[in-house]
GROMACS .gro file of C-alpha atoms in nm:
model
  421
    1UNK     CA    1   1.885   9.648  18.934
    2UNK     CA    2   1.719   9.705  19.271
    3UNK     CA    3   1.574   9.381  19.405
    4UNK     CA    4   1.283   9.434  19.647
    5UNK     CA    5   1.281   9.166  19.916
    6UNK     CA    6   1.578   8.977  19.774
    7UNK     CA    7   1.569   8.691  20.026
    8UNK     CA    8   1.878   8.483  19.952
    9UNK     CA    9   1.917   8.669  19.623
   10UNK     CA   10   1.868   8.390  19.369
   11UNK     CA   11   1.732   8.635  19.111
   12UNK     CA   12   1.998   8.897  19.175
   13UNK     CA   13   2.277   8.640  19.162
   14UNK     CA   14   2.157   8.515  18.824
   15UNK     CA   15   2.145   8.870  18.687
   16UNK     CA   16   2.489   8.954  18.827
   17UNK     CA   17   2.642   8.647  18.662
   18UNK     CA   18   2.740   8.607  18.296
   19UNK     CA   19   2.603   8.668  18.041
   20UNK     CA   20   2.402   8.949  18.209
   21UNK     CA   21   2.670   9.100  18.438
   22UNK     CA   22   2.430   9.348  18.597
   23UNK     CA   23   2.494   9.559  18.904
   24UNK     CA   24   2.244   9.448  19.169
   25UNK     CA   25   2.129   9.625  19.485
   26UNK     CA   26   1.958   9.370  19.709
   27UNK     CA   27   1.714   9.509  19.967
   28UNK     CA   28   1.628   9.257  20.238
   29UNK     CA   29   1.481   9.287  20.588
   30UNK     CA   30   1.646   8.978  20.744
   31UNK     CA   31   2.018   8.974  20.810
   32UNK     CA   32   2.014   8.595  20.819
   33UNK     CA   33   1.904   8.588  20.453
   34UNK     CA   34   2.174   8.838  20.360
   35UNK     CA   35   2.442   8.629  20.530
   36UNK     CA   36   2.322   8.319  20.346
   37UNK     CA   37   2.315   8.507  20.016
   38UNK     CA   38   2.673   8.627  20.063
   39UNK     CA   39   2.786   8.270  20.121
   40UNK     CA   40   2.625   8.163  19.794
   41UNK     CA   41   2.788   8.460  19.618
   42UNK     CA   42   3.123   8.311  19.716
   43UNK     CA   43   3.020   7.972  19.575
   44UNK     CA   44   2.904   8.141  19.253
   45UNK     CA   45   3.242   8.319  19.232
   46UNK     CA   46   3.079   8.661  19.252
   47UNK     CA   47   3.265   8.733  19.576
   48UNK     CA   48   3.587   8.629  19.744
   49UNK     CA   49   3.637   8.516  20.099
   50UNK     CA   50   3.791   8.781  20.314
   51UNK     CA   51   4.154   8.700  20.390
   52UNK     CA   52   4.207   8.704  20.767
   53UNK     CA   53   4.558   8.736  20.910
   54UNK     CA   54   4.592   8.591  21.259
   55UNK     CA   55   4.795   8.376  21.496
   56UNK     CA   56   4.680   8.024  21.408
   57UNK     CA   57   4.796   7.869  21.733
   58UNK     CA   58   4.610   8.125  21.941
   59UNK     CA   59   4.298   8.096  21.726
   60UNK     CA   60   4.293   7.716  21.758
   61UNK     CA   61   4.342   7.743  22.130
   62UNK     CA   62   4.040   7.973  22.154
   63UNK     CA   63   3.843   7.743  21.925
   64UNK     CA   64   3.919   7.416  22.106
   65UNK     CA   65   3.964   7.557  22.459
   66UNK     CA   66   4.169   7.381  22.726
   67UNK     CA   67   4.164   7.050  22.532
   68UNK     CA   68   4.392   7.201  22.267
   69UNK     CA   69   4.746   7.056  22.273
   70UNK     CA   70   5.042   7.037  22.038
   71UNK     CA   71   4.915   6.689  21.941
   72UNK     CA   72   4.580   6.841  21.849
   73UNK     CA   73   4.763   7.106  21.649
   74UNK     CA   74   4.940   6.844  21.435
   75UNK     CA   75   4.613   6.665  21.368
   76UNK     CA   76   4.433   6.990  21.286
   77UNK     CA   77   4.446   7.117  20.924
   78UNK     CA   78   4.554   7.471  20.843
   79UNK     CA   79   4.192   7.572  20.809
   80UNK     CA   80   4.067   7.403  21.124
   81UNK     CA   81   3.695   7.439  21.149
   82UNK     CA   82   3.411   7.412  20.903
   83UNK     CA   83   3.217   7.642  21.135
   84UNK     CA   84   3.486   7.904  21.079
   85UNK     CA   85   3.402   7.911  20.709
   86UNK     CA   86   3.033   7.936  20.789
   87UNK     CA   87   3.046   8.233  21.022
   88UNK     CA   88   2.834   8.507  20.853
   89UNK     CA   89   3.053   8.794  20.972
   90UNK     CA   90   3.355   8.640  20.797
   91UNK     CA   91   3.201   8.593  20.457
   92UNK     CA   92   3.368   8.787  20.181
   93UNK     CA   93   3.263   9.123  20.045
   94UNK     CA   94   3.086   9.131  19.713
   95UNK     CA   95   3.282   9.154  19.391
   96UNK     CA   96   3.375   9.500  19.274
   97UNK     CA   97   3.438   9.387  18.919
   98UNK     CA   98   3.342   9.654  18.669
   99UNK     CA   99   3.112   9.415  18.484
  100UNK     CA  100   2.919   9.283  18.783
  101UNK     CA  101   2.857   9.362  19.150
  102UNK     CA  102   2.606   9.288  19.426
  103UNK     CA  103   2.550   9.514  19.721
  104UNK     CA  104   2.323   9.428  20.014
  105UNK     CA  105   2.121   9.668  20.227
  106UNK     CA  106   1.935   9.546  20.532
  107UNK     CA  107   1.613   9.747  20.549
  108UNK     CA  108   1.240   9.719  20.602
  109UNK     CA  109   1.051   9.871  20.309
  110UNK     CA  110   0.750  10.073  20.424
  111UNK     CA  111   0.677  10.260  20.099
  112UNK     CA  112   0.820  10.327  19.755
  113UNK     CA  113   1.056  10.612  19.849
  114UNK     CA  114   1.408  10.475  19.808
  115UNK     CA  115   1.610  10.797  19.835
  116UNK     CA  116   1.768  10.710  20.170
  117UNK     CA  117   1.863  10.362  20.047
  118UNK     CA  118   1.991  10.461  19.704
  119UNK     CA  119   2.224  10.721  19.851
  120UNK     CA  120   2.400  10.443  20.043
  121UNK     CA  121   2.519  10.291  19.719
  122UNK     CA  122   2.495  10.579  19.471
  123UNK     CA  123   2.727  10.877  19.538
  124UNK     CA  124   2.614  11.057  19.222
  125UNK     CA  125   2.277  11.166  19.347
  126UNK     CA  126   2.107  11.261  19.672
  127UNK     CA  127   1.803  11.474  19.760
  128UNK     CA  128   2.033  11.758  19.869
  129UNK     CA  129   2.206  11.788  19.532
  130UNK     CA  130   2.110  12.126  19.375
  131UNK     CA  131   2.095  11.996  19.018
  132UNK     CA  132   2.086  11.615  19.005
  133UNK     CA  133   2.046  11.604  18.626
  134UNK     CA  134   2.384  11.770  18.575
  135UNK     CA  135   2.557  11.483  18.759
  136UNK     CA  136   2.426  11.214  18.523
  137UNK     CA  137   2.278  10.981  18.788
  138UNK     CA  138   2.262  10.612  18.699
  139UNK     CA  139   1.925  10.466  18.608
  140UNK     CA  140   1.768  10.202  18.829
  141UNK     CA  141   1.522   9.925  18.752
  142UNK     CA  142   1.322   9.783  19.043
  143UNK     CA  143   1.269   9.408  19.020
  144UNK     CA  144   1.120   9.145  19.247
  145UNK     CA  145   1.043   8.777  19.218
  146UNK     CA  146   0.739   8.684  19.425
  147UNK     CA  147   0.691   8.998  19.632
  148UNK     CA  148   0.461   8.925  19.925
  149UNK     CA  149   0.152   9.137  19.987
  150UNK     CA  150   0.199   9.514  19.975
  151UNK     CA  151   0.568   9.488  19.889
  152UNK     CA  152   0.480   9.479  19.521
  153UNK     CA  153   0.270   9.796  19.563
  154UNK     CA  154   0.573   9.969  19.715
  155UNK     CA  155   0.782   9.854  19.421
  156UNK     CA  156   0.535   9.999  19.170
  157UNK     CA  157   0.520  10.331  19.355
  158UNK     CA  158   0.900  10.352  19.352
  159UNK     CA  159   0.872  10.422  18.978
  160UNK     CA  160   0.693  10.750  19.052
  161UNK     CA  161   0.862  10.850  19.379
  162UNK     CA  162   1.227  10.817  19.271
  163UNK     CA  163   1.379  11.016  18.980
  164UNK     CA  164   1.644  10.752  18.905
  165UNK     CA  165   1.404  10.458  18.888
  166UNK     CA  166   1.321  10.425  18.518
  167UNK     CA  167   1.142  10.089  18.507
  168UNK     CA  168   0.986   9.820  18.724
  169UNK     CA  169   0.927   9.447  18.663
  170UNK     CA  170   0.760   9.272  18.954
  171UNK     CA  171   0.606   8.928  19.012
  172UNK     CA  172   0.372   8.915  19.311
  173UNK     CA  173   0.250   8.640  19.541
  174UNK     CA  174   0.092   8.592  19.887
  175UNK     CA  175  -0.219   8.793  19.805
  176UNK     CA  176  -0.356   8.695  20.146
  177UNK     CA  177  -0.100   8.934  20.298
  178UNK     CA  178  -0.237   9.234  20.108
  179UNK     CA  179  -0.411   9.492  20.323
  180UNK     CA  180  -0.749   9.643  20.235
  181UNK     CA  181  -0.798  10.004  20.133
  182UNK     CA  182  -1.178  10.006  20.146
  183UNK     CA  183  -1.407   9.918  20.434
  184UNK     CA  184  -1.637   9.621  20.391
  185UNK     CA  185  -1.981   9.713  20.265
  186UNK     CA  186  -2.254   9.674  20.528
  187UNK     CA  187  -2.482   9.380  20.463
  188UNK     CA  188  -2.246   9.218  20.211
  189UNK     CA  189  -2.321   8.853  20.121
  190UNK     CA  190  -2.003   8.731  20.290
  191UNK     CA  191  -2.113   8.882  20.622
  192UNK     CA  192  -2.440   8.686  20.606
  193UNK     CA  193  -2.291   8.350  20.506
  194UNK     CA  194  -2.039   8.312  20.785
  195UNK     CA  195  -1.998   8.354  21.158
  196UNK     CA  196  -1.841   8.671  21.300
  197UNK     CA  197  -1.464   8.648  21.268
  198UNK     CA  198  -1.216   8.876  21.444
  199UNK     CA  199  -0.955   8.851  21.168
  200UNK     CA  200  -1.211   8.922  20.896
  201UNK     CA  201  -1.337   9.226  21.085
  202UNK     CA  202  -0.987   9.356  21.152
  203UNK     CA  203  -0.861   9.322  20.795
  204UNK     CA  204  -1.178   9.462  20.636
  205UNK     CA  205  -1.157   9.780  20.844
  206UNK     CA  206  -0.784   9.848  20.797
  207UNK     CA  207  -0.833  10.130  20.541
  208UNK     CA  208  -0.463  10.111  20.451
  209UNK     CA  209  -0.376  10.342  20.162
  210UNK     CA  210  -0.094  10.102  20.065
  211UNK     CA  211  -0.340   9.817  20.016
  212UNK     CA  212  -0.582   9.689  19.750
  213UNK     CA  213  -0.709   9.842  19.529
  214UNK     CA  214  -0.434  10.069  19.400
  215UNK     CA  215  -0.602  10.221  19.097
  216UNK     CA  216  -0.873  10.484  19.088
  217UNK     CA  217  -1.060  10.270  18.839
  218UNK     CA  218  -1.106   9.991  19.091
  219UNK     CA  219  -1.146  10.234  19.380
  220UNK     CA  220  -1.434  10.423  19.213
  221UNK     CA  221  -1.591  10.135  19.020
  222UNK     CA  222  -1.970  10.150  19.062
  223UNK     CA  223  -2.175   9.832  19.098
  224UNK     CA  224  -2.506   9.717  19.241
  225UNK     CA  225  -2.363   9.689  19.593
  226UNK     CA  226  -2.205  10.035  19.600
  227UNK     CA  227  -1.867  10.170  19.492
  228UNK     CA  228  -1.522  10.014  19.479
  229UNK     CA  229  -1.396   9.657  19.428
  230UNK     CA  230  -1.314   9.468  19.745
  231UNK     CA  231  -1.158   9.129  19.819
  232UNK     CA  232  -1.174   9.012  20.179
  233UNK     CA  233  -0.921   8.779  20.338
  234UNK     CA  234  -1.110   8.468  20.220
  235UNK     CA  235  -1.103   8.581  19.857
  236UNK     CA  236  -0.735   8.671  19.880
  237UNK     CA  237  -0.657   8.334  20.035
  238UNK     CA  238  -0.829   8.170  19.739
  239UNK     CA  239  -0.617   8.376  19.498
  240UNK     CA  240  -0.301   8.191  19.604
  241UNK     CA  241  -0.449   7.848  19.526
  242UNK     CA  242  -0.342   7.662  19.212
  243UNK     CA  243  -0.617   7.405  19.140
  244UNK     CA  244  -0.475   7.328  18.795
  245UNK     CA  245  -0.168   7.184  18.969
  246UNK     CA  246  -0.359   6.965  19.215
  247UNK     CA  247  -0.305   6.590  19.195
  248UNK     CA  248  -0.533   6.318  19.335
  249UNK     CA  249  -0.290   6.256  19.621
  250UNK     CA  250  -0.262   6.627  19.697
  251UNK     CA  251  -0.641   6.665  19.703
  252UNK     CA  252  -0.695   6.366  19.931
  253UNK     CA  253  -0.439   6.491  20.182
  254UNK     CA  254  -0.557   6.851  20.158
  255UNK     CA  255  -0.928   6.780  20.200
  256UNK     CA  256  -0.864   6.530  20.480
  257UNK     CA  257  -0.684   6.801  20.679
  258UNK     CA  258  -0.969   7.045  20.624
  259UNK     CA  259  -1.231   6.784  20.711
  260UNK     CA  260  -1.059   6.694  21.037
  261UNK     CA  261  -1.026   7.058  21.133
  262UNK     CA  262  -1.394   7.127  21.057
  263UNK     CA  263  -1.504   6.816  21.245
  264UNK     CA  264  -1.288   6.910  21.543
  265UNK     CA  265  -1.463   7.247  21.541
  266UNK     CA  266  -1.791   7.057  21.580
  267UNK     CA  267  -1.645   6.873  21.880
  268UNK     CA  268  -1.544   7.206  22.036
  269UNK     CA  269  -1.895   7.338  21.977
  270UNK     CA  270  -2.067   7.034  22.130
  271UNK     CA  271  -1.838   7.043  22.432
  272UNK     CA  272  -1.899   7.413  22.499
  273UNK     CA  273  -1.550   7.537  22.416
  274UNK     CA  274  -1.692   7.769  22.148
  275UNK     CA  275  -2.036   7.915  22.076
  276UNK     CA  276  -2.261   7.845  21.783
  277UNK     CA  277  -2.240   8.119  21.515
  278UNK     CA  278  -2.606   8.198  21.584
  279UNK     CA  279  -2.559   8.224  21.961
  280UNK     CA  280  -2.443   8.534  22.149
  281UNK     CA  281  -2.088   8.491  22.273
  282UNK     CA  282  -2.055   8.317  22.607
  283UNK     CA  283  -2.397   8.148  22.609
  284UNK     CA  284  -2.281   7.791  22.544
  285UNK     CA  285  -2.229   7.501  22.780
  286UNK     CA  286  -1.941   7.600  23.007
  287UNK     CA  287  -1.864   7.481  23.354
  288UNK     CA  288  -1.937   7.716  23.637
  289UNK     CA  289  -1.594   7.716  23.801
  290UNK     CA  290  -1.417   7.832  23.485
  291UNK     CA  291  -1.349   8.201  23.553
  292UNK     CA  292  -1.587   8.493  23.570
  293UNK     CA  293  -1.872   8.555  23.327
  294UNK     CA  294  -1.675   8.824  23.145
  295UNK     CA  295  -1.376   8.591  23.113
  296UNK     CA  296  -1.598   8.321  22.967
  297UNK     CA  297  -1.734   8.557  22.704
  298UNK     CA  298  -1.389   8.683  22.613
  299UNK     CA  299  -1.249   8.332  22.570
  300UNK     CA  300  -1.537   8.234  22.345
  301UNK     CA  301  -1.491   8.545  22.134
  302UNK     CA  302  -1.129   8.461  22.057
  303UNK     CA  303  -1.088   8.233  21.754
  304UNK     CA  304  -0.938   7.888  21.809
  305UNK     CA  305  -0.617   7.887  21.606
  306UNK     CA  306  -0.479   7.535  21.591
  307UNK     CA  307  -0.219   7.559  21.317
  308UNK     CA  308  -0.040   7.256  21.177
  309UNK     CA  309   0.016   6.923  21.349
  310UNK     CA  310   0.273   6.649  21.297
  311UNK     CA  311   0.213   6.415  21.003
  312UNK     CA  312   0.121   6.108  21.219
  313UNK     CA  313  -0.174   6.308  21.358
  314UNK     CA  314  -0.352   6.284  21.022
  315UNK     CA  315  -0.358   5.903  21.012
  316UNK     CA  316  -0.720   5.915  21.133
  317UNK     CA  317  -0.949   6.145  21.328
  318UNK     CA  318  -0.864   5.989  21.665
  319UNK     CA  319  -0.490   6.079  21.669
  320UNK     CA  320  -0.579   6.415  21.516
  321UNK     CA  321  -0.811   6.506  21.804
  322UNK     CA  322  -0.564   6.384  22.067
  323UNK     CA  323  -0.282   6.587  21.910
  324UNK     CA  324  -0.505   6.893  21.876
  325UNK     CA  325  -0.616   6.876  22.240
  326UNK     CA  326  -0.257   6.838  22.356
  327UNK     CA  327  -0.154   7.143  22.157
  328UNK     CA  328  -0.447   7.362  22.260
  329UNK     CA  329  -0.412   7.262  22.625
  330UNK     CA  330  -0.084   7.453  22.629
  331UNK     CA  331  -0.248   7.768  22.493
  332UNK     CA  332  -0.249   8.057  22.744
  333UNK     CA  333  -0.586   8.181  22.612
  334UNK     CA  334  -0.781   7.855  22.572
  335UNK     CA  335  -0.573   7.593  22.755
  336UNK     CA  336  -0.774   7.573  23.077
  337UNK     CA  337  -1.110   7.577  22.894
  338UNK     CA  338  -1.006   7.305  22.647
  339UNK     CA  339  -0.856   7.085  22.919
  340UNK     CA  340  -1.162   7.109  23.142
  341UNK     CA  341  -1.436   7.069  22.879
  342UNK     CA  342  -1.267   6.791  22.684
  343UNK     CA  343  -1.136   6.592  22.979
  344UNK     CA  344  -1.416   6.333  22.950
  345UNK     CA  345  -1.391   6.292  22.570
  346UNK     CA  346  -1.339   5.920  22.504
  347UNK     CA  347  -1.182   5.745  22.206
  348UNK     CA  348  -1.514   5.580  22.130
  349UNK     CA  349  -1.687   5.917  22.116
  350UNK     CA  350  -1.420   6.059  21.882
  351UNK     CA  351  -1.455   5.762  21.644
  352UNK     CA  352  -1.833   5.804  21.647
  353UNK     CA  353  -1.794   6.166  21.531
  354UNK     CA  354  -1.590   6.053  21.230
  355UNK     CA  355  -1.847   5.789  21.135
  356UNK     CA  356  -2.145   6.018  21.184
  357UNK     CA  357  -2.007   6.303  20.972
  358UNK     CA  358  -1.803   6.105  20.717
  359UNK     CA  359  -2.040   6.205  20.433
  360UNK     CA  360  -1.967   6.572  20.501
  361UNK     CA  361  -1.612   6.535  20.372
  362UNK     CA  362  -1.738   6.514  20.014
  363UNK     CA  363  -1.953   6.825  20.061
  364UNK     CA  364  -1.661   7.016  20.211
  365UNK     CA  365  -1.436   6.909  19.924
  366UNK     CA  366  -1.687   7.030  19.665
  367UNK     CA  367  -1.736   7.369  19.829
  368UNK     CA  368  -1.362   7.418  19.878
  369UNK     CA  369  -1.293   7.326  19.516
  370UNK     CA  370  -1.555   7.569  19.389
  371UNK     CA  371  -1.397   7.843  19.601
  372UNK     CA  372  -1.050   7.755  19.473
  373UNK     CA  373  -1.166   7.776  19.111
  374UNK     CA  374  -1.207   8.150  19.171
  375UNK     CA  375  -0.829   8.175  19.224
  376UNK     CA  376  -0.740   8.294  18.876
  377UNK     CA  377  -1.033   8.535  18.865
  378UNK     CA  378  -0.926   8.706  19.189
  379UNK     CA  379  -0.557   8.701  19.096
  380UNK     CA  380  -0.631   8.845  18.752
  381UNK     CA  381  -0.835   9.127  18.906
  382UNK     CA  382  -0.552   9.213  19.148
  383UNK     CA  383  -0.297   9.216  18.865
  384UNK     CA  384  -0.524   9.425  18.640
  385UNK     CA  385  -0.564   9.676  18.924
  386UNK     CA  386  -0.185   9.716  18.938
  387UNK     CA  387  -0.168   9.758  18.560
  388UNK     CA  388  -0.448  10.018  18.577
  389UNK     CA  389  -0.256  10.210  18.842
  390UNK     CA  390   0.051  10.226  18.618
  391UNK     CA  391  -0.159  10.347  18.322
  392UNK     CA  392  -0.306  10.623  18.540
  393UNK     CA  393   0.037  10.772  18.620
  394UNK     CA  394   0.143  11.064  18.398
  395UNK     CA  395   0.513  10.978  18.401
  396UNK     CA  396   0.464  10.617  18.285
  397UNK     CA  397   0.514  10.572  17.911
  398UNK     CA  398   0.421  10.207  17.884
  399UNK     CA  399   0.286   9.929  18.107
  400UNK     CA  400   0.195   9.566  18.048
  401UNK     CA  401   0.150   9.224  18.210
  402UNK     CA  402   0.282   8.895  18.075
  403UNK     CA  403   0.349   8.533  18.176
  404UNK     CA  404   0.709   8.459  18.265
  405UNK     CA  405   0.688   8.100  18.396
  406UNK     CA  406   0.504   7.785  18.310
  407UNK     CA  407   0.201   7.762  18.541
  408UNK     CA  408   0.293   7.405  18.638
  409UNK     CA  409   0.632   7.522  18.767
  410UNK     CA  410   0.515   7.840  18.938
  411UNK     CA  411   0.147   7.944  18.935
  412UNK     CA  412   0.243   8.296  19.046
  413UNK     CA  413   0.379   8.374  18.702
  414UNK     CA  414   0.247   8.720  18.607
  415UNK     CA  415   0.499   9.002  18.586
  416UNK     CA  416   0.379   9.364  18.598
  417UNK     CA  417   0.606   9.593  18.395
  418UNK     CA  418   0.613   9.973  18.390
  419UNK     CA  419   0.851  10.202  18.198
  420UNK     CA  420   0.895  10.577  18.231
  421UNK     CA  421   0.896  10.806  17.928
   0.00000   0.00000   0.00000
């Protein structure tokens, strides 16, 4: 089993344990996750702590420094420090039991070609071997639980690019992190319904061959607007929503956050920090001593990215605005502009904004809900595209998609399976 993006290897550890006893190769980009996974392997009795022979007195002296004395030594247990047991470099090596083993490889996966990684753990086959088939190479199955973005595409392509990979079973997530293979169509409805957005423009012009769509069927699909199926960043963000799992409390909290952020955007507009979507950049109300004209335009072109705030900030709109201003004032790109243009914003004025636009919260909630109801449509299309790609490959004998989790437990529950002939 080759686990793409293993994280802390919960899936691999389950498969390496009884009754499955599989050999697992965990590919992970972050060493911190690998260290944590190895620690849990020890707890799961899939690995043993490495025995370290050393002079205990000298080690304790180094650990406790000049405060270490013989009295300290008597009060110190044989295994003196909990931090000693937690040091990643001292965690045990994985079990080499014939029935089960886990091996970790720190790597960043850029495509589906695994030859350089598989040779690190598989001495029976390498690209330089004259006749690999005569050496009976082991078969590999690529698996992944909740692969983010293009990582699942790389996993699917590994089935075609690597002779020893015989099957794949992958569950995707984070569709918002997918890149786009096709340019946005000129004059598309989405471009007319929203203001210019730097992120939207950047992602829609990526033309990344690793991105969506994978299959020729989706790539060449003809429709009234042109050719090819596209999902921009907004659609892909909707695909990760799970409206069937929303509760009343979740909705109230969620829509309140969105309402406050939208209302704060109105404050920024009225105070000249940003331009109206229908205005040319840099034409709003901005004070004369704030930089050159070109600097003004550039600052207004850049999107205001606020991010999350502390929970107390959402008690009402007043603490939200104060927390948002404090955070943005420290921004190197917008700090000076925000500080100067919002310096005279009073509490009374902030409260009046909330009262004036309170009815808009319901409208925002309705629109957002309607967008979120497209989640399963967009997700289904993305998954079908991956299935279509597998069916288009000559070496693939069978391919299918099925549910593997209850939607209430994990809404990203569709596994894409491909098997070679």
